[in-house]
XYZ file of C-alpha atoms in Angstrom:
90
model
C -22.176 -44.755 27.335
C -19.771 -43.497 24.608
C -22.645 -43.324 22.222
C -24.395 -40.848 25.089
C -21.407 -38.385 24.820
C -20.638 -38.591 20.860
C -24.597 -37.704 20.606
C -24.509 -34.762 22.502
C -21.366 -33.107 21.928
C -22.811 -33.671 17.835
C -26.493 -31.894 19.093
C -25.516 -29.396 22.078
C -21.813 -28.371 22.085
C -20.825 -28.129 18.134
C -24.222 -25.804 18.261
C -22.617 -22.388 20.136
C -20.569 -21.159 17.707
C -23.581 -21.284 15.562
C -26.142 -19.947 17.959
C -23.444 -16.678 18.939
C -23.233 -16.628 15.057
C -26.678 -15.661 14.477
C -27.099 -13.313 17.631
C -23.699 -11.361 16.174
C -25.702 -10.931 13.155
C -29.047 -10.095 14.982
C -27.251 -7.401 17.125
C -25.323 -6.148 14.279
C -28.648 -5.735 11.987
C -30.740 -3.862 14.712
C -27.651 -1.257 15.796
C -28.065 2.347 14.270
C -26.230 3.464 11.001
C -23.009 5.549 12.305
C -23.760 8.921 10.416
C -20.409 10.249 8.537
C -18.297 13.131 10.096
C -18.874 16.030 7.086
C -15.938 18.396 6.183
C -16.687 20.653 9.317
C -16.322 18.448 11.932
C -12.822 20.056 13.340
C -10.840 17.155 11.872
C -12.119 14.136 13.916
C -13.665 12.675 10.761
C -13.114 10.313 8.632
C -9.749 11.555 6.593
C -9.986 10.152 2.533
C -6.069 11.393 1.763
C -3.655 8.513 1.313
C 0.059 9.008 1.033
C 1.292 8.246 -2.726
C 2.188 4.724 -3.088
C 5.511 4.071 -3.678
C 6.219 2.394 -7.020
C 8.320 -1.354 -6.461
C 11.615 -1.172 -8.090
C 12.562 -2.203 -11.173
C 13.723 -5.352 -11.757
C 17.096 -5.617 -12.986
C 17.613 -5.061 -16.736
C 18.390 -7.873 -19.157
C 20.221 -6.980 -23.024
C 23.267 -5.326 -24.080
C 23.268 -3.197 -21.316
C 23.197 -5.487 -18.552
C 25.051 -8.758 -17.186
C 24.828 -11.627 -18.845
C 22.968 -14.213 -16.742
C 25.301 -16.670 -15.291
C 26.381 -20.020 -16.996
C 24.234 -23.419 -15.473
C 26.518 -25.638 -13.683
C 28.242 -28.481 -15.306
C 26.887 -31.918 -15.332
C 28.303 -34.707 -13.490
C 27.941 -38.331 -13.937
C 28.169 -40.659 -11.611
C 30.045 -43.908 -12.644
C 27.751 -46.981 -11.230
C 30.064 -49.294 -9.182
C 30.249 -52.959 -9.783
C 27.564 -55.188 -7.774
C 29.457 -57.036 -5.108
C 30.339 -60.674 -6.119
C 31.237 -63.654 -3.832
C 35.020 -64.464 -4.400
C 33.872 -68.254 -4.619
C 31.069 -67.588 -7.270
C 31.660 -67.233 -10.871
């Protein structure tokens, strides 16, 4: 009876986010172009001015007139221990 569910949520349920896909698109396509608001529409139109963009800052500067970057860490080794031994074998 497993089979019988596996089947249909495959054929019937996986289908309606396809099928409300297509009508979307179907209702989208028949709707009406909004016309665009011209220059004398008292200001409820569509405005095109931005505000400037801000530039990022700079990154910092590298040279003779900046810090010198700082030194990489020393390395350590790591002295390996002895394996373990048995007192009574040698």
């Amino acid at each position: 009876m497993s089979g019988f569910w596996a089947v249909f949520w495959l054929a019937v349920v996986l289908k309606i986010p396809i099928v409300a896909l297509l009508y979307i698109v179907w209702w989208a396509i028949r709707q009406e172009p909004i016309p665009e608001a011209g220059p004398d529409d008292g200001g409820w139109g569509l405005r095109r001015h931005r505000q400037p963009r801000i530039p990022p800052p700079r990154p910092p500067r590298r040279g003779p007139h900046a810090d010198p970057p700082p030194p990489p860490p020393q390395r350590v080794r790591v002295a390996r221990a002895r394996p373990y031994v048995p007192s009574g074998h040698r």
